[in-house]
Amino acid sequence: METLLSVRGLHKAFAAPVLRGIDFTVRRGEIHALMGSNGAGKSTLCNIIAGLLAADAGALTLGGRPHRPRSLREAEALGVRMVMQELNLFPTLSIAENLCFQRLGNGLGLLSRRRLAARAEKALARVGLAGLNPSLPVARLGVGQRQLLEIARALADEPALLILDEPTASLTDPQIHRLFGELRRLREAGAGIIYISHRMDEICQIADRVSVLRDGELVATAAAADLDSDRIVELMAGAPLERPARGASGRAGAPLLRVEGLGRDGAFADVSFTLHAGEVLGIAGLIGAGRTELLRAIFGADPADRGSLRLATDGFATARRFRRPADAMAAGIGLVVEDRRDQGLLLPLGIDRNISLASYRSLQGPLGLVKRSAETALAARYCDALAVRCAGTGQPVRELSGGNQQKVLIARWLARDFPVLLFDEPGRGVDASAKARIHHLIREAARAGRGVVVVSSENDELFAVSDRILALSRGRVAGDFDAATVTEEALLAACFRHHGREEQNRAATL
Amino acid sequence: GDGGEPQPESSGKPRVALIMKSLANEFFINMAAGARAHQAEHADRYELIVNGIKNESDLAQQVALVEQMMASQVDVIVIAPADSQGLLPVARRAVEQGIVVVNIDNRFDEKALATMDLRIPFVGPDNREGAYRVGLALAETLEPGDEVAIIGGIPSAFNARQRAAGFRDAMAEAGIAVVTEQAADWEQAKAATVAAAILNENPALDALLCANDSMALGAVAAVRQAGRRGGVSVVGFDNISAARGLIAGGDMFATAEQYGHQLAVFGIEYALQVLEEGTDPADRKTPVDVITAAQL
Amino acid sequence: MLPRSDIRLPWNSLGLVVVLGLLVLLFSLQSDYFFTGATFRTLANQIPALTVIAVGMTYVLLVAGIDLSVGSVMALCAALMGVLMVDGGWPLPAALVAGLAAGLACGLTNGVISAHWRIPSFVVTLGMLEIARGGAYLVTDSQTRYLGAAVGAIGDPLPGLGLSPALLVALVVVAVAQFLLLRTVFGRYLVAIGTNEEAARLSGINTGRWKALVFAIAGLLAALGGVFQLGYLQSADPNAGIGLELSAIAAVVIGGTSLSGGRGSVVNSFLGVLIIAVMQTGLAQLGVSEPGKRIITGAVIIIAVLLDQYREPLAARLARR
Amino acid sequence: MLPRSDIRLPWNSLGLVVVLGLLVLLFSLQSDYFFTGATFRTLANQIPALTVIAVGMTYVLLVAGIDLSVGSVMALCAALMGVLMVDGGWPLPAALVAGLAAGLACGLTNGVISAHWRIPSFVVTLGMLEIARGGAYLVTDSQTRYLGAAVGAIGDPLPGLGLSPALLVALVVVAVAQFLLLRTVFGRYLVAIGTNEEAARLSGINTGRWKALVFAIAGLLAALGGVFQLGYLQSADPNAGIGLELSAIAAVVIGGTSLSGGRGSVVNSFLGVLIIAVMQTGLAQLGVSEPGKRIITGAVIIIAVLLDQYREPLAARLARR
Ligand SMILES: Nc1ncnc2c1ncn2[C@@H]1O[C@H](COP(=O)(O)OP(=O)(O)OP(=O)(O)O)[C@@H](O)[C@H]1O
Ligand SMILES: Nc1ncnc2c1ncn2[C@@H]1O[C@H](COP(=O)(O)OP(=O)(O)OP(=O)(O)O)[C@@H](O)[C@H]1O
Ligand SMILES: [Mg+2]
Ligand SMILES: [Mg+2]
């Protein structure tokens, strides 16, 4: 096969070297998986290819010609398209305008609304969002839908080289399936695709070749058929990974939290369940099923309209509905949000400041003084426990790789001992070994008698941590399963329960 | 100086600081120009530093200016105070430091001066009397029972109050009704807005008395826009050049001339007189004249 | 499919029209002379300058900037025209071109400095506020110039129509600006830059250039405001427009434009201008005392925006029907 | 592991000290009388009010708010104290408490309205600007009150020290405010709220309450500024502090505090105040013409912030050594 992109001797350093002498090729008509643990340099490499960063040394060629784009726009003109790790949409613009942002107008600079809508509908259909009204503002979409929008935007341009930096981090299986169909179609058309993901199963399904980065060095490139996931993880980490056993943190204890008929208009309705001490409750569902909304309502981030919560702390006597996160936290509930960049992290501030943000009650000395050494120690402890790759606990979070940012966010909530912890997509963008560490910490928390709720779009993750799995379908509970025995098929069927017959059929054929 | 400060080298000529209310207003600009011309003629007698504040009512900034001039060790401060009482404490300190202080334009409060046991010679016009005379000139063209409105300056400004009082005195004497009195902060556009509203509300209005010419210009615009040119007279104060044009053209009836050009010069001469002869000059009231088309 | 977002657009104008209606009603009840043609003609003559300046400010706020220099720039341009005509004997059209060019230059300077060196526009335009005011004093030697009938045609009502050319031009500016905002690529770019400048830059928009253009437009419109002011007052006052930036921003923000960018409507800014103008005229007609005027004005500004909070949920509820 | 963020703090003050030094040098070269103890004592007497108001403004900007009402609130509080003492015969301490309470109330009102109804603080404080000014006119009946020696002790230099109690208090306020910002949980919360309000809220910080508190502090400090002003001028002027909000914001922004929140330093705001004060004093001592003053002031504001752009890279380079 013909080489599309070739990278020779690529070097890049920020404060410290990040890429060291990378040699890397992508052929026409191949899907090339780029693997590596968090902070290995994957995004940096792709950013250089896509014109967002300049290399310090090294040569790139694209289609045989030297490739040195000075901006994203320039790279795009050469047929390179990238879906970035973080969302880059305009919430105040409509879906159609976001999708066609580069070609909004006719020759006169006037918006051609009809043409935009038509094009948008076509692009949306390719990622399975056919029902969405293209004139809705993006502000009204959930994270999963926004992620699909980004992908639709890239696909619509029929790129020669497509870079996907963790496109599936908040997608569920049906969407991933459809995406893979589109990628294969693009491959048949002769495009080259760089695919970054931390989900091993995906790599085995879709990749033709795999390259592994470790500490900024390319340690291996091989045909996907010649590698299995254990081998890849070993290459990434430089050491074999102990596979965590599936499920089961131990025995569920007394009830901690009762959710009774909770509902929020337009998001979810009539949700009831009981969370026990020592239990990890997984929540499955399709994009837009209302899982995020449910957690936010429990936490008081967006107050619920109906129903209530009862807590063990007062013997389930009072029915409450929190109106502010501060109140929920006072009652012993914590939430790790899904959208880490917009709702979780303080990007310009240091790792220590981000981790300690919810813990100042215990880091506070006399007169409200911050115990700075305790703060630093706390940050250092969790950077260690979660293997955050950083230059120091004071490094601004903005400079961390996506997965490491996620770890910092999780550390903030593990640092306090809430009886009830809610996690929304905790493994988003985190590499396999770090994910295993996070899962371990979650189970540890449960073992210590806390109750944990984990929302995840990744079934493997749910199976790995949960004792019990609740399926949400269109905002309603559609099943309550024992994680040790439930099959993926049964879970998927439950997730589709409240969808139309047609969609259910389509799902069955996946 | 007040302390044992080393005295910086100086030319030996007395240094005169002229402190104005504003240097963004034609009246004070004229005053400053007069002073500069005088200094140019008598360059061997003294040096001149002219300063004004940004906002005519910014007392704090003017106090700061006086202090800065004290720090510069000037020999004379000639000041048009932004407030008739607020400047007194700093003026007293200047006097105590041995600086000759002369008051021009806006008179220090005499009672306060007396309680402080301070004597500062004053050179300047009587705003109230000037406004009174402009009002009387207008009243001659009106009849008892006619209606007028007053547009004042910044409500707390001393001369704004004086001028409004002068207008009221004249109207009361002539038996003319003042239907409303509103502030337009010395500003042209604001005066236009206020005048337009007053005209709407008072269909029988015969005249607008404005506490300065800028506001009179605004009032003229409002009268013209309301289509009541000829029916409503406008008078102002200060005799700025634009007002003269309007008076000549019949859009304005009258304004007051305070001979600002000479005001600062008088003040400086008073101060030099104190310095050179050690005498203590008496207060001097400078003339205010009514300007109508007949005077142009 | 119903384009629902259009109904929920932030530029729906319900709340503002209600506030405006209430103000007019209140003043009409208080004064016999308020609800008359004369009052409305008066209003129509007064608003053109503030209107076009508020349009420019809307654009500037949309891209998450701010322009504090509009009052000074307006004064400088009017002053320049006045001096050129009175002292220089220039004909009106030539002076007009010079004045507009000066405004454009000031605005462009604001835009280029703040976009190129990435300095907050608040600082740059605060500097320009001082500089342009100094310039206005300099060119006029701090003396008001009386122009008389030479410029009267701009502000005097057209026979038969009862409206001045200034007002007509201002209305056209409002309409064109709203059209540009909603229906052209340019408008979408501004919204995009105001929403997420980084994403806009990554999408290949030369954000610096568009922002500079927006400030240039604001400068040009400030100059146009100066022209209208000149026509209205028939004189050029170097002290004109002090504090005007706050009035303009108040009008725009009452109109629901966000100070943090990305959300705004020119038509609603115009309604904000009307609210302010009606309030000023009404209070003056009632002869309310100065302290009373201040307190009522302040309260109305807050209340208008407070009511506006209920506008969106209300509109959403209507739309859901 | 090195806590790097502390070295890279935005509140390094290098660039500002350089600007300040340059200004002093320039004026000293131009005027024989500038570099004297008298000038510096004059400066020391003038800055206390602006200093404490700039401290409050720094906090407000830190949480991504803005307070336009400081000038009016200062005037209202000073006016209230003046009236209570002159007309009401209150003793100084009682009047002082009343004045400070009034400032706190105004600030709290700003804060509660903007935090509770989520109205941009720009609008709320613009309303308060008008309302408090109206209030100042109302309580004084638009007349300046002369207080004389009764309040002189506040502003007169302490014997032996040469500095006034006002200045000493202002310096203490600066030090305490900087300490709170850097070393306490309160400071951490403000920075977090200004950086990402939603993230702060979702981390259990009661953002509304802290923001209200910050505005209350700003109001209280504006009142304290009023006290200093009263001591300095020995009179209460209802027109005091017009346009002061812009000076205060200019000082704070020159000090490198970001208008979009999350980044700021009280000490640097104080340096900003010094830059502005030195410039005003210097220009006045040279007797520069009014247009000249305006133009130079505007240019220095822009240049100071421009130089500040080069401060961070420079400091980073120094820190890396
Ligand atoms: N602007 C920056 N300044 C300093 N260091 C940076 C910057 N951007 C990235 N880095 C560092 O470069 C390294 C590689 O980051 P990169 O984002 O390429 O990792 P990645 O392989 O994409 O990781 P992930 O799987 O977590 O997304 C990280 O250690 C990160 O901290
Ligand atoms: N701010 C919002 N305004 C209106 N609707 C919203 C908003 N956020 C989410 N929704 C809608 O609410 C529904 C539930 O979304 P939610 O984010 O809870 O789903 P989810 O199951 O967590 O999926 P994901 O997060 O993967 O998108 C979706 O239909 C979504 O479009
Ligand atoms: Mg990455
Ligand atoms: Mg979700």
PDB file of C-alpha atoms and ligand atoms in Angstrom, chain A residues 43 85 165 402, ligand 3:
ATOM      1  CA  SER A  43      -2.162  14.087  21.184  1.00  0.00           C
ATOM      2  CA  GLN A  85      -9.648  15.083  22.389  1.00  0.00           C
ATOM      3  CA  ASP A 165      -8.196  11.493  19.202  1.00  0.00           C
ATOM      4  CA  GLY A 402      -6.343  14.640  28.702  1.00  0.00           C
TER       5      GLY A 402
HETATM    6 MG    MG E   3      -4.324  13.010  24.458  1.00  0.00          MG
END
